[in-house]
Structure formats: structure tokens, C-alpha cells
Amino acid sequence: MKNLVEELRWRGLLHDVMPGTEEQLLKESTTAYIGFDPTSDSLHIGSLVPIILLVHLQQFGHRPVALVGGATGMIGDPSGKSDERNLLDEATLEKNVAGIKNLLSKFLTFDENNPSAPILVNNYDWMKDFSFIQFARDVGKRITVNYMMAKDSVKKRFTGDGPGMSFTEFTYQLIQGYDFYHLYKNYGCLLQMGGSDQWGNITTGTELIRRMNVGEEAKAYAMTCPLITKSDGSKFGKSEGGNIWLTADKTSVYKFYQFWLNVSDEDAAKYIKIFTFLDQSTIEALIEEHQQTPHLRILQKRLAEEVTVFVHSREAFDKAVEASQVLFGGSSESLKRLDEITFLEIFEGVPQKEMPKETLNEPIDLVEFLVQHSGFLPSNAEARRALKENSIAINKDKVGETYQITTNDLINKQFVLLQRGKKNYFVVRMV
């Protein structure tokens, strides 16, 4: 077996590892799992790391298990939280679980008939029939309260100034621990992976396996990756508009691509190891090339390409690149191919004016449109001067004074893009 631990270590994807884990992964193909919390019907880029870990697992000859927490999602993981989370109702939870399952299927091919294929499970399937008394007797008595209280995720909630922790959240690590035991017993799962904030929950699982009547020889392992941060200390995965999601309905491919394209040089050198599958020699060559010519942003461009293709597709990436070039000399044809969301994101912050659609029932002289209708230019004289200078473009095409605005100029049947010079944009929106 190739050394997965060594691979994750040089990529910056290793935080804590239980003794014996590396030896187990080198000895034989090992089944390992990561849990995903269904707080939404999608995942944001913070969840890209565990997805990438599962893909690395498979590439190194191991069997990944993706667990969607349909049961644990009803409780809420206290790890890293200062307050108790609002509980989701069953209908919302069911929708979220389905969305996450669908998303994970893009990255891993789940096939129940293939014994070596990745597995997708929902812990609600085995927790829903557990009675409280049965769980308290069969599971609760195996782990002491002292052991659970010693975990950082619990200690922080009791020593802070907040409201403490409810019994509901206190049971979370025990239920997650039972998930590990269930997968150990039914799928031969020996390893649980997750973010560094999950170390307490994961090690509770390894301890529970040892104590659940399977003997002292029972072996189970734990491995975590660091929580990803930005070089300036701010939270990774958020932009001014909120989370960057892995599905285009929540974050457009253009915005997703732009997020990676705009990371700092320091972050790009770190992220290209974490979020791509490029080999070490390729990455080192890219970093060296970037250092020679940092103004070309070679690292950012390659990072944005690799991650966008992985999460969306090559076709989606090509469209995002084309959309990005619209601001820098793109053609009218490329402009007209933009969907409404991408168009608005590209020209976010550009002055806009709304006009009734009926305004274009008849063609409008260009000077009149630039001044009286849109207010883009202050006077007819200014408009004529700009036109004589050949500095006015409609939807990226240069136009003269005799040009008339018609419905044929509408992008997505609602937008007209006005431009003076290279950087002075104005959007007219027909409503």
C-alpha cells in the first residue's frame, strides 16, 4: 500500500493521528469514514476538505464511507460552538440529507453491488429504532461521564460564560461514537477521519469500540486534518456575500471560480496542496514559477481551474473563464451568453437604472437613451463628444451617433450594458 499518511502530511492535511493508524493503512486496504452534518441541503467549501480526504482514501486503495448525519443532525454537534443550535424539523432534515447525498455522489461512485466501492450511509437508518432505555443500557453504560466531560468540546461549554450545554448536545459524542461502532461491526470500518475539532468525538468512538463487548484486542483508529484558515486569520470559505457553496444554485460557478482566483499568494501556495490532486513535483514547479513572476498569478489561476473542474466540470470552468474575461475586452457574443445571475455578479457595484420595458416599444436614438432615459451621461453635448471620440459601447460593441437602441440590444431580454472608455460601466435594466 502507498503511504496515505505521508501524502496527507506534505499536503498540510494532517493534524492528529492515533498511534498505529499509519501502520494499519500501510498493511492492507482499510475502510474509513467521515461524517457530514446536514445543516443545509448543500455543503460549502469548508466541507471540500473531508470530500478530498475520501477521494485520497480511494486513490490510495482504501474504501471510503461517507456518513450523512440524519440522526446526529437532529441534535447538533457542540464542537466549536458557543451556543446551542436550533433543532431542524424532520422535513427540513430529510431535504438536507437528500441534497448532501446527491452532492457527494458527484465525487464518489457509490455502488452497493461492488464490495470495494465507496459506501454512502445515513445514521438515522440504525438510530431510528433505538429506544432511549436500550441506548442508555447498551451504550451509555460503556462510557463514563468523567470521560465525556474531559473532552475539549464539552469542557469549553462548561467553563465559558454561555448557557452551558443541554443533555441533548451532551449525548452527541456518544451517538457519534456509536456510529463508529456500528460501521466497525457491519462494514469492518477501522478508521474515522474529520476536522481537528472532531478529535474528541472520534476518540470516543475508538474507546466505545474497545468497550462494546468486542474485546481488548479490538482496533480502531482516528485521524484528523487541520481546520483551514486564511493567512490574514479570517475564516476560510466565506466572502462578503456569505458562504461559498459547492452547488451552483447557491453559489454560481463564476463566483466560485472568482473566490479561488482572488486568494492571496500565501494562501494559494497552501491551498494548491490541499484542494487539488496535483502531485508534489508539479506543485513545487508551479510555486517556483509563481515566485519568479508573481504578477501573472500562475498559482491562483491553476488553483481556480483545478478546484472548479473538480467541483463543477470542465465546461462550467470554461464558461466561468469566459465570463471573467467580459470585463477585460470580452465580445458582445460572450456577454449575451451570460445567464442573469452571472451577469449581475460580474457587474455588481456598477451603477444601475431601471426602466419600463415599454420604453423600447419603439427604437430610441442613442443620444436620447444615454442622457434622458438612462442618465448615464449628463448632457446631449457630453454624449455627442463621447461618441465622436469613439468611446461609447453598447453591450461591448462600439457605436456611433446614428445608432438606435431596440429590443434586439437586450441581454437576457432585460439588460443593456453601457460603457464609456475601458472601465466606466452602466447597466440599464428593463422591468
Coordinates of C-alpha atoms in Angstrom, one line a residue:
M1 CA 0.0 0.0 0.0
K2 CA 1.2 3.5 -0.8
N3 CA 1.7 5.8 2.3
L4 CA -1.5 7.8 2.6
V5 CA -0.4 9.5 5.9
E6 CA 2.8 10.7 4.3
E7 CA 0.8 12.1 1.3
L8 CA -1.6 14.0 3.7
R9 CA 1.3 15.2 5.8
W10 CA 3.1 17.0 2.9
R11 CA -0.2 18.4 1.7
G12 CA -0.9 20.0 5.1
L13 CA -3.9 17.8 5.6
L14 CA -2.7 16.0 8.8
H15 CA -3.3 17.3 12.3
D16 CA -3.7 14.4 14.7
V17 CA -3.2 10.7 14.1
M18 CA -3.7 7.9 16.6
P19 CA -0.7 5.6 17.1
G20 CA -0.9 2.6 14.8
T21 CA -3.0 4.3 12.1
E22 CA -0.2 4.7 9.6
E23 CA 0.9 1.1 10.1
Q24 CA -2.7 -0.1 9.5
L25 CA -3.1 1.9 6.3
L26 CA 0.2 0.5 5.0
K27 CA -0.7 -3.1 5.9
E28 CA -4.0 -3.5 4.0
S29 CA -6.9 -1.9 2.3
T30 CA -8.8 -0.2 5.1
T31 CA -12.4 1.0 5.4
A32 CA -12.6 4.6 6.8
Y33 CA -15.4 7.0 7.3
I34 CA -16.1 10.8 7.5
G35 CA -19.4 12.3 8.7
F36 CA -21.3 15.2 7.1
D37 CA -23.6 17.3 9.1
P38 CA -26.9 18.0 7.3
T39 CA -27.4 21.6 8.4
S40 CA -28.2 22.6 4.8
D41 CA -29.2 20.8 1.6
S42 CA -25.7 21.6 0.2
L43 CA -22.2 21.8 1.5
H44 CA -19.8 24.8 1.5
I45 CA -16.1 24.8 0.6
G46 CA -15.2 24.1 4.3
S47 CA -16.6 20.6 3.6
L48 CA -14.4 20.2 0.5
V49 CA -11.5 19.0 2.7
P50 CA -13.3 15.9 4.0
I51 CA -14.6 15.2 0.5
I52 CA -11.0 15.4 -0.8
L53 CA -9.8 13.1 2.1
L54 CA -12.3 10.5 0.9
V55 CA -11.1 10.7 -2.6
H56 CA -7.5 10.4 -1.5
L57 CA -8.5 7.3 0.5
Q58 CA -9.9 5.7 -2.6
Q59 CA -7.0 6.7 -4.7
F60 CA -4.6 5.0 -2.2
G61 CA -6.6 1.7 -2.3
H62 CA -8.8 2.1 0.7
R63 CA -12.6 2.1 1.0
P64 CA -14.3 5.4 1.9
V65 CA -17.6 5.6 3.7
A66 CA -19.5 8.9 3.6
L67 CA -21.9 9.2 6.5
V68 CA -24.7 11.7 6.4
G69 CA -25.9 12.5 9.9
G70 CA -29.7 12.2 9.6
A71 CA -29.8 11.3 13.3
T72 CA -27.0 13.4 14.7
G73 CA -28.3 16.3 12.7
M74 CA -31.4 16.3 14.9
I75 CA -29.2 17.0 17.9
G76 CA -26.4 19.4 16.7
D77 CA -22.7 19.0 17.2
P78 CA -21.4 21.1 20.1
S79 CA -17.8 21.0 18.8
G80 CA -16.5 24.5 18.3
K81 CA -19.9 26.1 19.2
S82 CA -20.5 28.5 22.0
D83 CA -24.3 28.2 21.9
E84 CA -26.8 25.5 21.3
R85 CA -28.1 25.2 17.7
N86 CA -31.7 25.5 16.7
L87 CA -33.0 22.0 16.0
L88 CA -34.2 21.2 12.5
D89 CA -37.6 19.7 11.8
E90 CA -37.8 16.2 10.1
A91 CA -38.9 17.6 6.7
T92 CA -36.0 20.0 6.5
L93 CA -33.6 17.4 7.7
E94 CA -34.8 14.9 5.1
K95 CA -34.4 17.5 2.4
N96 CA -30.9 18.4 3.6
V97 CA -29.9 14.7 3.7
A98 CA -31.1 14.1 0.2
G99 CA -29.2 17.2 -1.1
I100 CA -25.9 16.1 0.5
K101 CA -26.3 12.6 -0.7
N102 CA -26.8 13.9 -4.3
L103 CA -23.8 16.2 -3.9
L104 CA -21.4 13.5 -2.6
S105 CA -22.4 11.3 -5.5
K106 CA -20.6 13.8 -7.8
F107 CA -17.3 13.0 -6.2
L108 CA -17.6 9.3 -5.3
T109 CA -19.3 6.5 -7.2
F110 CA -21.4 4.6 -4.7
D111 CA -22.3 1.0 -5.8
E112 CA -23.9 -1.4 -3.4
N113 CA -23.1 -4.3 -5.7
N114 CA -19.3 -3.6 -5.7
P115 CA -17.6 -4.7 -2.5
S116 CA -14.7 -2.3 -2.9
A117 CA -16.8 0.8 -4.0
P118 CA -17.3 3.7 -1.7
I119 CA -20.3 3.5 0.7
L120 CA -22.9 6.1 1.5
V121 CA -24.9 5.7 4.7
N122 CA -27.3 7.7 6.9
N123 CA -27.0 7.1 10.7
Y124 CA -30.8 7.7 11.0
D125 CA -31.2 4.2 9.5
W126 CA -29.8 2.5 12.5
M127 CA -30.6 5.1 15.2
K128 CA -34.3 5.5 14.5
D129 CA -35.2 2.1 16.1
F130 CA -33.2 2.7 19.2
S131 CA -35.2 3.3 22.3
F132 CA -33.8 5.6 24.9
I133 CA -33.7 2.9 27.6
Q134 CA -32.0 0.5 25.2
F135 CA -29.4 3.1 24.2
A136 CA -28.8 4.0 27.9
R137 CA -28.3 0.3 28.8
D138 CA -26.3 -0.9 25.9
V139 CA -24.2 2.1 25.0
G140 CA -24.5 4.7 27.8
K141 CA -23.0 2.5 30.5
R142 CA -19.9 1.8 28.4
I143 CA -18.5 5.4 28.7
T144 CA -18.3 7.3 32.0
V145 CA -19.5 10.9 32.4
N146 CA -16.0 11.7 33.6
Y147 CA -14.5 10.6 30.2
M148 CA -17.1 12.6 28.3
M149 CA -16.6 15.7 30.4
A150 CA -12.8 15.7 29.8
K151 CA -13.3 16.4 26.1
D152 CA -12.4 19.9 25.0
S153 CA -15.7 20.3 23.1
V154 CA -17.6 19.8 26.4
K155 CA -15.2 21.5 28.7
K156 CA -15.3 24.8 26.8
R157 CA -19.0 24.9 27.1
F158 CA -19.0 24.5 30.8
T159 CA -16.1 26.8 31.6
G160 CA -17.3 29.7 29.5
D161 CA -19.9 32.4 30.2
G162 CA -22.5 30.9 28.0
P163 CA -25.7 29.0 28.9
G164 CA -23.8 25.7 29.2
M165 CA -24.8 22.6 27.3
S166 CA -28.1 20.7 27.2
F167 CA -28.3 16.9 27.8
T168 CA -29.3 16.7 24.1
E169 CA -25.9 18.1 22.9
F170 CA -24.0 16.2 25.7
T171 CA -25.2 12.9 24.1
Y172 CA -23.8 13.9 20.7
Q173 CA -20.3 12.4 21.1
L174 CA -21.9 9.2 22.4
I175 CA -24.1 8.9 19.4
Q176 CA -21.3 9.7 17.0
G177 CA -19.2 7.1 18.9
Y178 CA -21.9 4.5 18.3
D179 CA -21.9 5.4 14.6
F180 CA -18.2 4.3 14.5
Y181 CA -19.1 1.1 16.4
H182 CA -22.0 0.3 14.0
L183 CA -19.7 0.8 10.9
Y184 CA -17.0 -1.2 12.6
K185 CA -19.3 -4.1 13.3
N186 CA -21.3 -4.0 10.0
Y187 CA -18.7 -2.8 7.5
G188 CA -15.4 -3.6 9.1
C189 CA -14.6 0.2 9.3
L190 CA -11.4 0.7 11.3
L191 CA -10.8 4.4 10.9
Q192 CA -12.7 7.7 11.4
M193 CA -11.4 10.9 9.9
G194 CA -12.6 14.5 10.3
G195 CA -11.6 18.1 11.2
S196 CA -9.4 18.7 14.2
D197 CA -12.4 19.9 16.2
Q198 CA -13.8 16.4 15.9
W199 CA -10.9 14.7 17.7
G200 CA -12.8 14.3 21.0
N201 CA -15.9 12.8 19.3
I202 CA -13.7 10.5 17.1
T203 CA -11.6 9.1 20.0
T204 CA -14.8 8.5 22.0
G205 CA -15.8 6.2 19.1
T206 CA -12.5 4.3 19.2
E207 CA -12.9 3.9 23.0
L208 CA -16.5 2.7 22.6
I209 CA -15.5 0.1 20.1
R210 CA -13.0 -1.2 22.6
R211 CA -15.6 -1.4 25.3
M212 CA -18.6 -2.7 23.4
N213 CA -18.1 -6.4 24.1
V214 CA -15.6 -6.8 21.3
G215 CA -12.6 -7.4 23.5
E216 CA -9.5 -5.6 24.4
E217 CA -7.9 -6.6 21.0
A218 CA -10.4 -4.5 19.0
K219 CA -8.5 -2.0 17.0
A220 CA -10.0 1.3 15.8
Y221 CA -8.1 4.4 14.7
A222 CA -8.5 8.2 14.4
M223 CA -7.0 10.8 12.1
T224 CA -7.9 14.5 11.8
C225 CA -7.0 17.3 9.4
P226 CA -6.4 20.9 10.4
L227 CA -9.2 23.5 10.1
I228 CA -8.4 25.6 7.1
T229 CA -7.7 29.3 7.7
K230 CA -6.7 32.3 5.6
S231 CA -3.3 33.9 6.0
D232 CA -4.9 37.0 7.5
G233 CA -6.6 35.0 10.2
S234 CA -10.1 35.4 8.8
K235 CA -12.5 32.5 8.3
F236 CA -11.9 30.4 5.3
G237 CA -14.8 29.7 2.9
K238 CA -16.7 33.0 3.3
S239 CA -16.9 36.0 1.1
E240 CA -18.7 39.3 1.6
G241 CA -21.9 37.6 0.4
G242 CA -21.6 34.7 2.9
N243 CA -20.6 31.1 2.4
I244 CA -19.1 29.8 -0.8
W245 CA -21.2 26.7 -1.6
L246 CA -20.4 23.6 -3.7
T247 CA -23.7 23.8 -5.7
A248 CA -24.3 26.3 -8.4
D249 CA -27.8 27.1 -7.2
K250 CA -26.3 28.7 -4.0
T251 CA -23.0 30.0 -5.4
S252 CA -22.7 30.5 -9.2
V253 CA -19.7 28.8 -10.9
Y254 CA -18.5 32.3 -11.8
K255 CA -18.4 33.4 -8.2
F256 CA -16.9 30.1 -7.1
Y257 CA -14.1 30.4 -9.7
Q258 CA -13.5 34.1 -8.6
F259 CA -13.1 33.1 -5.0
W260 CA -10.1 30.9 -5.8
L261 CA -8.7 33.3 -8.3
N262 CA -8.6 36.1 -5.8
V263 CA -6.8 34.3 -2.9
S264 CA -3.5 35.8 -1.7
D265 CA -0.2 34.4 -2.9
E266 CA 0.5 32.9 0.6
D267 CA -2.9 31.1 0.6
A268 CA -2.6 30.0 -3.0
A269 CA 0.7 28.2 -2.1
K270 CA -1.1 26.4 0.7
Y271 CA -4.4 25.7 -0.9
I272 CA -3.0 24.2 -4.1
K273 CA -1.6 21.4 -2.0
I274 CA -4.8 20.9 0.0
F275 CA -7.5 21.4 -2.6
T276 CA -6.0 19.8 -5.7
F277 CA -4.7 16.3 -6.6
L278 CA -1.6 17.6 -8.5
D279 CA 1.5 15.7 -7.5
Q280 CA 4.3 17.1 -5.4
S281 CA 6.7 17.8 -8.2
T282 CA 4.1 19.6 -10.3
I283 CA 3.0 21.8 -7.3
E284 CA 6.6 22.7 -6.4
A285 CA 7.3 23.7 -10.0
L286 CA 4.2 25.9 -10.0
I287 CA 5.2 27.6 -6.8
E288 CA 8.7 28.3 -8.1
E289 CA 7.3 29.6 -11.4
H290 CA 4.8 31.8 -9.5
Q291 CA 7.6 33.2 -7.3
Q292 CA 9.6 34.2 -10.4
T293 CA 6.6 36.1 -11.9
P294 CA 4.0 36.7 -9.2
H295 CA 2.2 39.3 -11.2
L296 CA 1.0 36.5 -13.6
R297 CA -0.8 34.9 -10.7
I298 CA 0.1 31.4 -12.0
L299 CA -0.8 29.7 -8.7
Q300 CA -4.2 31.3 -8.4
K301 CA -5.1 30.5 -12.0
R302 CA -4.2 26.8 -11.7
L303 CA -5.8 26.5 -8.3
A304 CA -9.1 28.1 -9.6
E305 CA -9.0 25.8 -12.6
E306 CA -8.4 22.5 -10.7
V307 CA -11.0 23.2 -8.0
T308 CA -13.7 24.5 -10.4
V309 CA -13.3 21.5 -12.7
F310 CA -13.3 19.1 -9.7
V311 CA -16.4 20.6 -8.1
H312 CA -18.4 21.6 -11.2
S313 CA -17.0 20.5 -14.6
R314 CA -14.6 21.4 -17.4
E315 CA -17.4 23.0 -19.3
A316 CA -18.5 25.1 -16.3
F317 CA -14.9 26.2 -15.8
D318 CA -14.6 27.3 -19.4
K319 CA -17.8 29.4 -19.1
A320 CA -16.6 31.0 -15.8
V321 CA -13.3 31.9 -17.5
E322 CA -15.2 33.4 -20.5
A323 CA -17.4 35.3 -18.1
S324 CA -14.4 36.6 -16.2
Q325 CA -13.0 38.0 -19.5
V326 CA -16.1 40.0 -20.2
L327 CA -14.8 42.9 -18.1
F328 CA -11.5 42.8 -19.9
G329 CA -12.4 43.2 -23.5
G330 CA -14.8 40.3 -23.9
S331 CA -17.0 40.3 -27.0
S332 CA -20.7 41.1 -27.3
E333 CA -21.3 37.4 -28.1
S334 CA -19.7 36.3 -24.9
L335 CA -21.7 38.9 -23.0
K336 CA -25.0 37.6 -24.5
R337 CA -24.2 34.1 -23.4
L338 CA -24.2 35.0 -19.7
D339 CA -27.1 33.9 -17.6
E340 CA -28.8 36.5 -15.4
I341 CA -27.1 35.6 -12.1
T342 CA -23.6 35.7 -13.6
F343 CA -24.3 38.9 -15.4
L344 CA -25.4 40.6 -12.2
E345 CA -22.4 39.2 -10.3
I346 CA -19.9 40.4 -12.9
F347 CA -21.4 43.9 -12.8
E348 CA -22.1 44.0 -9.1
G349 CA -21.4 47.5 -7.8
V350 CA -21.9 49.1 -11.3
P351 CA -24.5 51.9 -11.3
Q352 CA -27.9 50.7 -12.5
K353 CA -31.1 52.3 -13.7
E354 CA -34.4 50.5 -14.1
M355 CA -36.7 51.4 -17.0
P356 CA -40.1 50.1 -18.0
K357 CA -39.9 47.6 -20.8
E358 CA -42.5 49.5 -22.8
T359 CA -39.8 52.2 -23.3
L360 CA -38.4 50.1 -26.1
N361 CA -41.6 49.5 -27.9
E362 CA -40.1 51.9 -30.4
P363 CA -36.4 52.4 -31.3
I364 CA -34.7 55.1 -29.2
D365 CA -32.0 57.4 -30.6
L366 CA -28.7 56.7 -28.8
V367 CA -28.0 60.2 -27.5
E368 CA -31.5 60.3 -26.0
F369 CA -31.0 56.9 -24.4
L370 CA -27.6 57.9 -23.0
V371 CA -28.9 61.1 -21.4
Q372 CA -32.7 61.4 -20.9
H373 CA -33.6 57.7 -20.4
S374 CA -30.6 56.2 -18.6
G375 CA -28.9 59.2 -17.1
F376 CA -25.6 57.6 -17.9
L377 CA -24.2 60.9 -19.4
P378 CA -25.1 64.3 -18.1
S379 CA -25.9 66.1 -21.3
N380 CA -26.5 65.8 -25.0
A381 CA -23.3 67.7 -25.7
E382 CA -21.3 65.3 -23.5
A383 CA -22.9 62.3 -25.2
R384 CA -22.1 63.6 -28.7
R385 CA -18.5 64.4 -27.6
A386 CA -18.0 60.9 -26.3
L387 CA -19.5 59.4 -29.5
K388 CA -17.1 61.5 -31.6
E389 CA -14.2 60.2 -29.5
N390 CA -15.5 56.6 -30.3
S391 CA -15.5 55.8 -26.6
I392 CA -19.2 54.6 -26.3
A393 CA -20.0 50.9 -26.5
I394 CA -23.4 49.2 -26.2
N395 CA -23.0 45.6 -25.0
K396 CA -19.3 45.7 -25.7
D397 CA -19.7 46.9 -29.3
K398 CA -18.6 50.4 -30.3
V399 CA -21.4 52.5 -31.7
G400 CA -21.9 55.9 -33.4
E401 CA -24.4 58.7 -33.0
T402 CA -26.8 57.3 -35.6
Y403 CA -27.3 54.1 -33.6
Q404 CA -30.7 53.3 -32.2
I405 CA -31.5 51.2 -29.1
T406 CA -34.1 48.4 -29.7
T407 CA -35.2 45.2 -28.0
N408 CA -32.5 43.4 -30.0
D409 CA -30.0 45.1 -27.7
L410 CA -31.4 43.4 -24.6
I411 CA -29.3 40.7 -22.8
N412 CA -31.4 38.0 -21.3
K413 CA -34.4 40.1 -22.5
Q414 CA -33.7 42.7 -19.8
F415 CA -30.2 44.3 -19.7
V416 CA -28.4 46.8 -21.7
L417 CA -24.7 47.4 -20.9
L418 CA -23.5 50.9 -21.5
Q419 CA -19.8 51.6 -21.5
R420 CA -17.6 54.7 -21.8
G421 CA -13.9 54.0 -22.2
K422 CA -12.4 50.9 -20.7
K423 CA -13.7 51.0 -17.1
N424 CA -16.8 53.2 -17.0
Y425 CA -19.8 50.8 -17.0
F426 CA -23.6 51.4 -16.5
V427 CA -26.4 48.8 -16.5
V428 CA -29.9 49.6 -17.7
R429 CA -32.5 47.0 -16.5
M430 CA -35.8 46.8 -18.2
V431 CA -38.6 45.8 -15.8

